[in-house]
Coordinates of C-alpha atoms in Angstrom, one line a residue:
M1 CA 4.0 34.1 7.4
P2 CA 6.4 31.0 5.4
R3 CA 4.3 29.4 2.5
A4 CA 4.3 25.3 1.5
A5 CA 2.1 24.0 -0.7
V6 CA 0.4 20.4 -0.4
I7 CA -0.8 18.6 -3.3
Q8 CA -1.3 14.6 -4.2
L9 CA -1.2 11.9 -6.4
F10 CA -1.9 9.1 -4.7
H11 CA -1.8 5.2 -6.9
E12 CA -0.6 1.4 -6.5
A13 CA -1.2 0.0 -10.0
N14 CA -1.0 -3.8 -10.0
A15 CA -0.2 -3.9 -13.5
F16 CA -1.9 -7.0 -14.5
T17 CA -5.1 -7.3 -12.8
P18 CA -7.9 -6.5 -15.3
V19 CA -9.5 -3.1 -12.8
K20 CA -7.9 -0.8 -15.6
A21 CA -8.1 3.2 -13.1
S22 CA -9.0 5.7 -14.4
Y23 CA -10.3 10.3 -13.9
E24 CA -13.6 9.0 -12.8
G25 CA -12.0 6.5 -10.6
F26 CA -10.3 9.3 -8.6
L27 CA -12.7 11.1 -8.7
S28 CA -15.2 8.8 -6.4
A29 CA -12.6 7.8 -4.1
Q30 CA -10.6 10.3 -2.9
Y31 CA -11.3 13.8 -5.0
F32 CA -10.2 17.4 -2.9
R33 CA -8.4 20.6 -2.9
G34 CA -8.9 24.0 -0.3
E35 CA -9.4 23.7 3.3
D36 CA -12.4 20.2 2.1
V37 CA -7.9 18.1 2.8
R38 CA -7.8 19.8 5.8
R39 CA -11.8 18.9 6.6
E40 CA -11.3 15.3 5.6
F41 CA -7.4 14.5 6.1
G42 CA -6.2 16.9 8.2
S43 CA -6.8 15.2 11.6
T44 CA -6.4 10.9 10.0
S45 CA -3.9 9.3 11.1
N46 CA -1.7 9.4 7.1
W47 CA 0.9 11.2 5.4
L48 CA -2.0 13.9 4.9
G49 CA -2.4 14.6 8.3
G50 CA 1.2 14.6 9.1
V51 CA 2.7 17.1 6.9
T52 CA -0.5 19.0 8.0
Q53 CA 0.6 19.2 11.7
A54 CA 4.7 19.3 10.4
L55 CA 3.4 22.7 9.0
D56 CA 1.1 24.0 11.6
E57 CA 3.7 23.2 14.5
A58 CA 6.4 24.9 12.2
G59 CA 4.1 28.1 12.0
Y60 CA 3.9 27.9 7.7
D61 CA 0.3 28.9 6.1
I62 CA -1.1 25.9 4.6
A63 CA -2.1 26.7 0.5
Y64 CA -4.1 22.9 -0.6
G65 CA -3.6 22.2 -4.3
V66 CA -5.4 19.3 -5.9
C67 CA -5.4 16.0 -3.3
T68 CA -7.1 12.7 -4.8
G69 CA -6.2 9.6 -4.7
C70 CA -7.4 5.6 -5.6
L71 CA -8.7 2.7 -4.8
P72 CA -5.8 0.3 -5.2
G73 CA -6.4 -0.8 -9.2
G74 CA -5.0 -1.8 -12.9
T75 CA -2.5 0.6 -14.6
L76 CA -4.2 4.2 -15.2
E77 CA -5.5 5.2 -18.4
N78 CA -3.4 7.6 -20.2
A79 CA -5.9 10.0 -20.5
G80 CA -7.0 10.1 -17.2
Y81 CA -3.0 10.3 -16.3
H82 CA -2.8 13.7 -18.4
R83 CA -5.6 15.1 -17.1
L84 CA -5.3 15.1 -13.6
V85 CA -1.6 16.3 -13.9
K86 CA -2.8 19.4 -15.5
E87 CA -5.5 19.8 -12.9
I88 CA -2.4 18.9 -10.4
I89 CA -0.7 21.7 -12.4
A90 CA -3.0 24.1 -11.9
S91 CA -3.6 23.8 -9.4
L92 CA -0.5 24.8 -7.9
E93 CA -0.2 27.0 -10.3
E94 CA -3.0 28.9 -8.7
I95 CA -1.3 28.8 -5.3
A96 CA 1.5 30.2 -7.1
T97 CA -0.3 33.1 -8.2
S98 CA -1.5 34.0 -5.4
G99 CA 2.0 34.6 -3.3
P100 CA 5.3 32.7 -2.9
V101 CA 5.5 29.0 -2.1
D102 CA 8.3 28.4 0.0
V103 CA 7.8 24.9 0.2
V104 CA 6.2 22.4 -1.3
A105 CA 5.1 18.5 -0.5
L106 CA 4.3 16.3 -3.1
L107 CA 2.5 13.4 -1.6
L108 CA 2.9 10.2 -3.9
H109 CA 2.7 6.5 -3.6
G110 CA 5.2 4.7 -5.0
A111 CA 4.5 2.6 -8.1
L112 CA 1.5 4.3 -10.6
V113 CA 1.9 2.9 -14.0
V114 CA 0.2 4.8 -16.7
E115 CA -0.5 3.1 -20.6
G116 CA 1.8 4.5 -22.5
V117 CA 4.4 6.7 -19.7
A118 CA 8.0 5.2 -17.9
A119 CA 8.0 7.1 -15.3
P120 CA 5.1 9.3 -14.0
E121 CA 5.9 10.0 -10.7
T122 CA 9.0 11.7 -11.9
D123 CA 7.1 13.1 -14.9
L124 CA 4.5 15.3 -12.6
A125 CA 8.0 16.0 -9.9
R126 CA 9.0 17.9 -12.9
K127 CA 6.2 20.0 -13.5
V128 CA 6.0 20.5 -10.5
R129 CA 10.2 21.9 -10.3
A130 CA 9.0 23.8 -13.7
V131 CA 5.9 25.7 -11.4
V132 CA 8.6 27.2 -8.2
G133 CA 11.7 27.0 -9.7
P134 CA 15.6 25.7 -8.4
N135 CA 15.1 27.2 -5.2
V136 CA 11.5 25.9 -3.8
R137 CA 12.4 22.5 -1.5
I138 CA 10.5 20.0 -2.8
A139 CA 9.3 17.2 0.0
V140 CA 8.2 13.4 -1.3
P141 CA 6.1 10.9 0.8
L142 CA 6.6 7.9 -0.7
D143 CA 3.9 4.7 0.4
F144 CA 6.2 1.4 2.1
H145 CA 4.7 -0.1 -1.3
A146 CA 7.2 2.0 -3.7
N147 CA 8.8 1.3 -6.3
V148 CA 11.2 3.9 -5.9
E149 CA 11.0 5.7 -10.2
P150 CA 15.6 6.3 -10.0
E151 CA 15.3 9.6 -11.1
L152 CA 12.6 10.6 -8.6
P153 CA 15.2 12.1 -5.7
H154 CA 17.5 14.1 -8.0
V155 CA 14.7 16.2 -9.0
V156 CA 12.8 16.5 -5.8
D157 CA 14.7 17.6 -1.7
V158 CA 14.3 14.4 0.2
V159 CA 12.0 11.6 -0.2
I160 CA 11.5 9.6 2.7
G161 CA 9.0 6.2 2.5
G162 CA 6.8 4.4 5.4
K163 CA 8.9 2.3 6.9
L164 CA 5.4 -0.1 8.6
Y165 CA 3.1 -2.3 7.2
P166 CA 0.6 -2.5 8.2
H167 CA 1.3 1.4 8.1
A168 CA 0.9 2.4 11.4
D169 CA 3.2 5.2 10.8
T170 CA 2.5 7.5 8.0
H171 CA 1.8 10.6 10.3
A172 CA 5.2 9.8 12.1
R173 CA 6.6 9.9 8.8
G174 CA 4.6 12.5 7.5
K175 CA 5.9 15.0 9.7
K176 CA 9.7 13.7 9.7
L177 CA 9.5 14.1 6.2
M178 CA 9.0 17.9 7.1
Q179 CA 10.9 18.8 10.0
L180 CA 14.5 17.3 7.8
T181 CA 12.0 19.8 4.6
L182 CA 12.6 22.7 6.3
D183 CA 15.7 22.5 8.8
P184 CA 18.8 24.5 7.5
T185 CA 20.9 21.4 6.6
S186 CA 20.5 21.0 2.7
W187 CA 20.1 16.9 3.5
R188 CA 19.2 14.7 0.4
T189 CA 18.4 11.6 -0.7
R190 CA 19.0 8.7 -2.9
R191 CA 17.5 5.5 -3.6
F192 CA 19.3 1.8 -3.7
R193 CA 18.1 -0.6 -5.5
L194 CA 18.1 -3.6 -3.9
P195 CA 18.9 -6.9 -5.7
V196 CA 14.9 -8.4 -5.4
A197 CA 11.1 -8.4 -4.9
A198 CA 10.1 -9.5 -1.6
P199 CA 6.3 -10.8 -1.6
M200 CA 3.6 -8.9 0.1
S201 CA 3.2 -11.3 2.4
A202 CA 6.6 -11.2 3.5
Q203 CA 6.8 -7.4 4.0
T204 CA 5.0 -7.7 7.5
S205 CA 7.2 -5.3 9.4
D206 CA 5.5 -7.4 12.6
A207 CA 7.4 -10.1 12.2
F208 CA 10.8 -11.6 11.3
P209 CA 12.9 -10.8 8.7
F210 CA 11.4 -7.1 8.3
S211 CA 11.0 -6.6 11.1
E212 CA 14.8 -7.2 12.1
L213 CA 15.5 -4.3 8.4
V214 CA 13.3 -1.7 10.2
A215 CA 15.8 -2.2 13.0
L216 CA 18.3 -2.0 11.6
S217 CA 17.4 0.8 9.0
N218 CA 16.5 2.4 12.9
E219 CA 20.1 2.4 14.0
V220 CA 21.9 2.8 10.7
E221 CA 20.3 6.4 10.1
Q222 CA 21.7 7.9 13.1
R223 CA 25.1 7.8 12.7
P224 CA 27.0 11.1 10.7
G225 CA 26.0 12.6 7.9
L226 CA 23.1 10.2 8.1
S227 CA 19.4 11.7 8.3
D228 CA 16.8 8.4 7.8
V229 CA 17.2 5.5 6.2
V230 CA 14.0 3.2 5.2
V231 CA 14.1 -0.2 3.9
M232 CA 11.3 -0.2 1.1
G233 CA 9.4 -3.7 0.7
G234 CA 8.5 -2.3 -2.8
F235 CA 5.1 -3.8 -5.2
P236 CA 5.9 -6.3 -7.4
Y237 CA 3.2 -6.6 -9.6
V238 CA 4.9 -4.3 -11.8
D239 CA 6.2 -5.2 -15.8
S240 CA 9.0 -3.3 -15.3
D241 CA 13.2 -2.8 -15.0
E242 CA 13.0 -1.1 -12.5
V243 CA 10.4 -2.9 -10.0
G244 CA 11.1 -5.0 -6.8
S245 CA 12.8 -3.3 -3.0
S246 CA 14.9 -0.6 -2.4
V247 CA 16.4 1.4 0.4
L248 CA 16.1 5.1 0.2
V249 CA 18.9 7.7 2.5
T250 CA 18.0 10.7 3.4
G251 CA 21.5 12.8 4.8
T252 CA 25.1 14.6 3.1
D253 CA 27.6 12.7 3.4
E254 CA 28.0 10.4 0.1
D255 CA 30.0 7.5 1.4
A256 CA 27.8 7.6 4.6
M257 CA 24.5 6.9 2.2
R258 CA 27.1 4.3 -0.1
Q259 CA 28.1 2.4 3.9
A260 CA 24.4 2.3 4.4
Y261 CA 23.1 0.8 1.9
R262 CA 25.9 -1.7 1.4
D263 CA 25.3 -2.9 5.5
I264 CA 21.1 -3.4 4.4
A265 CA 21.5 -4.7 1.4
E266 CA 24.2 -7.6 3.2
A267 CA 21.6 -7.4 5.8
V268 CA 18.9 -8.1 3.6
W269 CA 20.8 -10.6 1.8
Q270 CA 21.2 -12.9 5.1
R271 CA 18.1 -12.8 5.3
R272 CA 16.7 -13.3 1.2
E273 CA 15.0 -17.0 1.9
A274 CA 12.3 -15.4 4.4
V275 CA 12.4 -12.3 2.5
T276 CA 12.0 -13.8 -0.4
Q277 CA 8.7 -16.7 0.9
P278 CA 5.8 -16.8 -0.8
A279 CA 2.9 -18.3 1.3
P280 CA 0.9 -20.6 1.5
S281 CA -2.8 -21.9 -0.5
F282 CA -5.1 -21.8 1.6
E283 CA -5.4 -26.9 0.6
E284 CA -1.5 -26.2 2.1
A285 CA -2.2 -24.2 5.6
A286 CA -6.2 -25.0 6.3
A287 CA -5.7 -28.2 8.7
E288 CA -3.8 -26.3 11.0
I289 CA -5.8 -23.3 11.4
F290 CA -9.2 -25.5 11.6
A291 CA -7.2 -27.6 14.0
R292 CA -6.8 -23.8 16.3
A293 CA -10.2 -22.0 14.9
A294 CA -11.6 -25.6 17.3
Q295 CA -9.8 -24.3 20.2
G296 CA -9.9 -20.5 20.0
R297 CA -10.3 -17.6 17.4
V298 CA -8.1 -17.8 14.4
V299 CA -7.8 -15.1 11.4
I300 CA -7.5 -15.8 7.8
G301 CA -5.6 -13.1 5.4
D302 CA -6.1 -13.7 1.8
A303 CA -2.8 -12.1 0.6
G304 CA -3.4 -13.8 -3.7
D305 CA -7.0 -11.8 -3.8
N306 CA -6.3 -8.4 -1.7
P307 CA -7.7 -5.7 -3.2
G308 CA -5.1 -3.0 -1.9
S309 CA -2.8 -4.8 -4.2
G310 CA -4.8 -4.8 -7.2
G311 CA -7.0 -8.0 -6.2
V312 CA -10.8 -8.0 -8.0
A313 CA -11.5 -9.8 -4.4
N314 CA -13.9 -11.9 -5.6
V315 CA -12.1 -15.1 -5.5
A316 CA -14.1 -17.1 -3.5
D317 CA -13.1 -20.9 -2.5
I318 CA -12.2 -19.9 1.1
F319 CA -15.9 -18.7 1.5
A320 CA -16.8 -21.6 0.3
A321 CA -14.3 -24.4 2.4
L322 CA -15.6 -21.9 5.3
A323 CA -19.1 -22.6 5.0
A324 CA -18.9 -26.6 4.8
Q325 CA -17.7 -26.4 8.4
A326 CA -19.4 -26.5 11.4
L327 CA -17.7 -23.7 12.8
P328 CA -18.5 -19.8 13.5
F329 CA -16.8 -17.6 11.1
A330 CA -17.5 -14.1 9.3
A331 CA -16.0 -13.5 6.1
G332 CA -15.1 -10.5 3.5
F333 CA -15.1 -8.1 2.4
M334 CA -16.4 -10.2 -1.5
V335 CA -17.0 -7.3 -4.2
D336 CA -20.1 -8.2 -6.4
G337 CA -22.5 -6.0 -7.1
D338 CA -24.5 -8.6 -8.9
A339 CA -24.9 -10.6 -5.2
V340 CA -25.8 -7.6 -3.5
L341 CA -28.5 -7.4 -5.7
T342 CA -29.6 -10.6 -5.6
A343 CA -29.8 -10.2 -1.2
K344 CA -31.9 -7.7 -2.0
S345 CA -34.3 -8.8 -4.2
I346 CA -34.4 -11.8 -1.9
G347 CA -34.6 -8.5 1.3
V348 CA -33.7 -8.6 4.7
G349 CA -35.3 -12.1 7.1
N350 CA -35.6 -14.2 4.2
R351 CA -33.8 -17.2 3.1
G352 CA -32.5 -17.7 0.0
R353 CA -30.0 -19.1 -2.7
V354 CA -26.9 -16.8 -3.8
P355 CA -24.5 -16.9 -5.9
M356 CA -21.3 -14.6 -5.6
G357 CA -17.4 -14.6 -6.6
A358 CA -15.8 -17.2 -8.4
M359 CA -14.0 -20.8 -8.0
R360 CA -10.7 -22.0 -10.0
D361 CA -12.9 -24.2 -11.9
G362 CA -14.3 -21.2 -12.8
K363 CA -18.2 -21.2 -11.5
P364 CA -19.4 -18.8 -8.7
F365 CA -19.5 -20.3 -5.2
V366 CA -23.3 -20.3 -4.5
A367 CA -25.1 -20.8 -1.1
D368 CA -28.2 -21.0 0.3
V369 CA -28.6 -18.3 2.9
V370 CA -30.2 -15.3 4.8
V371 CA -30.0 -11.9 4.2
E372 CA -29.8 -10.1 7.5
R373 CA -29.2 -6.7 5.9
V374 CA -29.4 -4.3 2.9
E375 CA -27.6 -1.1 3.4
D376 CA -24.7 1.6 2.6
V377 CA -21.3 0.4 3.2
H378 CA -19.5 3.7 4.6
Y379 CA -17.3 3.1 8.6
R380 CA -14.7 4.9 9.9
N381 CA -11.0 3.1 10.9
E382 CA -10.7 3.4 14.2
G383 CA -7.6 1.0 14.4
A384 CA -3.7 2.3 14.8
N385 CA -3.5 2.0 10.9
L386 CA -5.2 4.4 8.9
H387 CA -6.9 5.3 11.4
G388 CA -10.1 7.7 10.7
E389 CA -9.9 6.8 7.0
L390 CA -13.2 6.6 5.5
L391 CA -14.4 3.8 3.8
E392 CA -17.0 3.3 1.2
G393 CA -18.0 -0.3 0.1
G394 CA -21.1 1.2 -1.9
L395 CA -24.5 -0.9 -1.5
G396 CA -23.6 -4.1 0.5
A397 CA -25.2 -6.9 2.2
V398 CA -24.7 -9.1 5.5
L399 CA -25.9 -13.0 4.5
R400 CA -25.8 -15.8 6.5
V401 CA -24.4 -18.7 6.0
G402 CA -25.9 -21.9 8.5
E403 CA -26.1 -21.1 12.4
A404 CA -23.1 -18.8 12.8
G405 CA -21.1 -18.5 9.6
H406 CA -22.0 -14.2 8.1
I407 CA -20.3 -13.4 4.7
A408 CA -20.0 -9.3 3.7
V409 CA -21.0 -8.7 0.5
V410 CA -19.8 -5.1 -1.2
T411 CA -20.4 -3.0 -4.5
E412 CA -17.1 -0.9 -4.1
R413 CA -13.6 -3.1 -4.0
I414 CA -12.7 -2.5 -0.2
Q415 CA -10.0 -3.3 2.7
A416 CA -11.8 -4.5 5.9
Y417 CA -8.0 -3.1 7.0
D418 CA -9.9 -2.8 10.1
T419 CA -12.1 -5.0 12.6
Q420 CA -14.7 -1.9 11.5
A421 CA -15.6 -4.1 8.8
F422 CA -17.6 -5.7 10.1
R423 CA -18.5 -4.5 13.3
S424 CA -20.1 -1.5 11.3
Q425 CA -22.4 -4.3 10.0
G426 CA -23.4 -6.1 13.1
I427 CA -21.3 -8.5 13.0
N428 CA -20.3 -10.2 16.7
L429 CA -16.5 -10.8 15.8
E430 CA -16.1 -11.9 19.6
S431 CA -18.3 -14.9 18.8
K432 CA -16.7 -15.5 15.5
A433 CA -13.9 -19.2 15.2
I434 CA -12.8 -17.6 12.0
I435 CA -12.4 -14.6 10.4
H436 CA -11.3 -14.1 7.7
V437 CA -10.5 -10.7 5.6
K438 CA -9.0 -10.6 2.1
S439 CA -5.9 -8.7 3.0
S440 CA -2.1 -9.1 2.9
N441 CA -1.4 -7.4 6.2
H442 CA -2.9 -4.0 6.7
F443 CA -5.3 -6.1 8.7
R444 CA -2.8 -7.4 11.5
T445 CA -3.2 -4.1 13.6
S446 CA -7.0 -4.2 14.5
F447 CA -7.2 -8.2 14.4
T448 CA -4.3 -9.7 15.8
P449 CA -5.5 -9.1 19.0
L450 CA -8.4 -11.3 18.6
A451 CA -6.5 -14.1 16.7
E452 CA -6.2 -16.0 19.7
Q453 CA -5.0 -19.2 18.1
G454 CA -2.4 -17.6 15.7
V455 CA -2.8 -15.2 12.6
F456 CA -2.5 -17.4 8.6
V457 CA -1.6 -15.2 5.8
V458 CA -2.6 -17.5 2.3
D459 CA -2.6 -17.1 -1.5
S460 CA -5.5 -17.7 -3.3
G461 CA -3.6 -17.4 -6.6
G462 CA -5.3 -14.0 -7.8
Y463 CA -4.5 -10.9 -9.2
A464 CA -2.0 -10.3 -6.0
S465 CA -0.4 -13.7 -5.8
T466 CA 2.9 -13.3 -3.8
D467 CA 4.4 -16.6 -6.4
A468 CA 6.0 -14.5 -8.7
R469 CA 6.0 -17.0 -11.1
H470 CA 1.9 -16.6 -11.6
F471 CA 2.4 -13.5 -13.3
P472 CA 3.2 -12.7 -17.0
F473 CA 6.5 -10.7 -16.5
T474 CA 8.1 -9.3 -19.9
R475 CA 10.0 -6.0 -18.9
R476 CA 10.7 -7.2 -15.6
A477 CA 14.6 -7.9 -13.9
T478 CA 15.0 -11.3 -14.4
T479 CA 19.1 -10.7 -12.6
I480 CA 17.3 -9.8 -9.1
L481 CA 15.7 -12.1 -6.3
P482 CA 13.3 -14.3 -6.4
L483 CA 13.1 -14.9 -10.3
A484 CA 17.3 -15.7 -11.2
E485 CA 19.7 -17.6 -8.9
L486 CA 21.9 -15.0 -7.3
D487 CA 25.5 -16.1 -5.6
K488 CA 26.9 -13.9 -3.3
A489 CA 29.4 -13.5 -6.1
E490 CA 26.5 -11.6 -7.7
W491 CA 25.0 -10.2 -5.2
D492 CA 28.0 -8.4 -4.4
R493 CA 29.0 -7.1 -7.9
Q494 CA 25.1 -5.3 -8.1
V495 CA 24.8 -3.8 -5.1
A496 CA 28.3 -2.0 -6.0
A497 CA 26.6 -0.4 -8.9
E498 CA 24.0 0.7 -7.6
C499 CA 26.5 2.6 -5.0
E500 CA 27.9 4.9 -8.0
I501 CA 24.1 4.5 -9.9
A502 CA 22.4 6.2 -7.4
F503 CA 24.4 9.5 -7.4
R504 CA 24.5 9.5 -11.1
R505 CA 21.6 11.7 -13.6
S506 CA 21.0 9.8 -16.5

């Protein structure tokens, strides 16, 4: 029976947020090996679930090494990175020692930032290659928000990304990754950078412009000599010259691969205004939001304080605005352990004043509340996005504001991807006129069916702001949109240069 090794190091790093990532953060979030990986992730809708199913269907014996991931946050500490890599590689060496390895699935995010390591995911891939040798095929899936390191495709064999945001396709894409890698055809992937860094709020594949770019990629990949084309949204919160959107093309025909990129680049240029459009502030959208909510339910996503993009999830201005009006609402998650402890001290069923989060003036939002619940928060997503994934927020509290407002507060940073974020806490969403979550787009899959009068994505100005001007970039490329005003000639010049760079190893 052929044998596959599966390992993972998964982290999305915002270089500007004060929430640093550490070795301990990986241990507390996700750290599994052996059959524990299959038990935890084998039936989920994420990458590991898709990779596992494809290998099972192909008749492979799967040996799981260390598979670890951390909540999106800040730069990973140097010592923590090297410790994790040492353990991952040791687990791979153990697998290789116990028998031949025919293929390796190396699951990465694509937006990892490490103190003192310029290209950490390529560094890990090289260490994997050193263990298994030049003839074992290595497959790498990347998150849709990857800032793809330029050398990575030259070290491994097949690299594909997710096409959808929200990430409802990771299981299917994981299966395709392994099918391409196991195919007798020697498919190879190349990365072509686009001269643009799209804000997260513009990247949703459910709407223009990325919905059209996804459709175009699906059409282009049908051409002879190609097997997969994906427009990668990128992760704009990194102070690096390599940040930004890109195109991953998998094929055998270099000319066809270049043409696929040129066609995608032209489509992006034609849609450049929408691709680079930041989200409005809540203040700019508030009048329409409240008018719509008076007629039916609305959903508000705060992209600026999205914990999935490195936000601290404690910006309180929108919570304060909701508490000051009369329409019934549900808002979460506010991440504030001190607020949870205050609620616990007040006691379930009692009324008291709870300071939580921080307003833009630096002061906390103080609410007069009734404490309805204080319990550990843990639930599994039930919608299509990250279906089956376990979310754990530590000790949490549900606070009632007025007659029908509810705020969910947690100790640990988690994102409300799914309506279970509220339902698991006993909050009835159907009774609300306004549902507010700290999220850019992941919430759409589960929450949009509730949005009778529309979905609004706004920017609170936190560490995940959609406006690039809020961040102190020092090394990020200044010749890409929206940090430079490119004309068509300069855009075409960069695209032409990239057609050669993608096939050239440094």
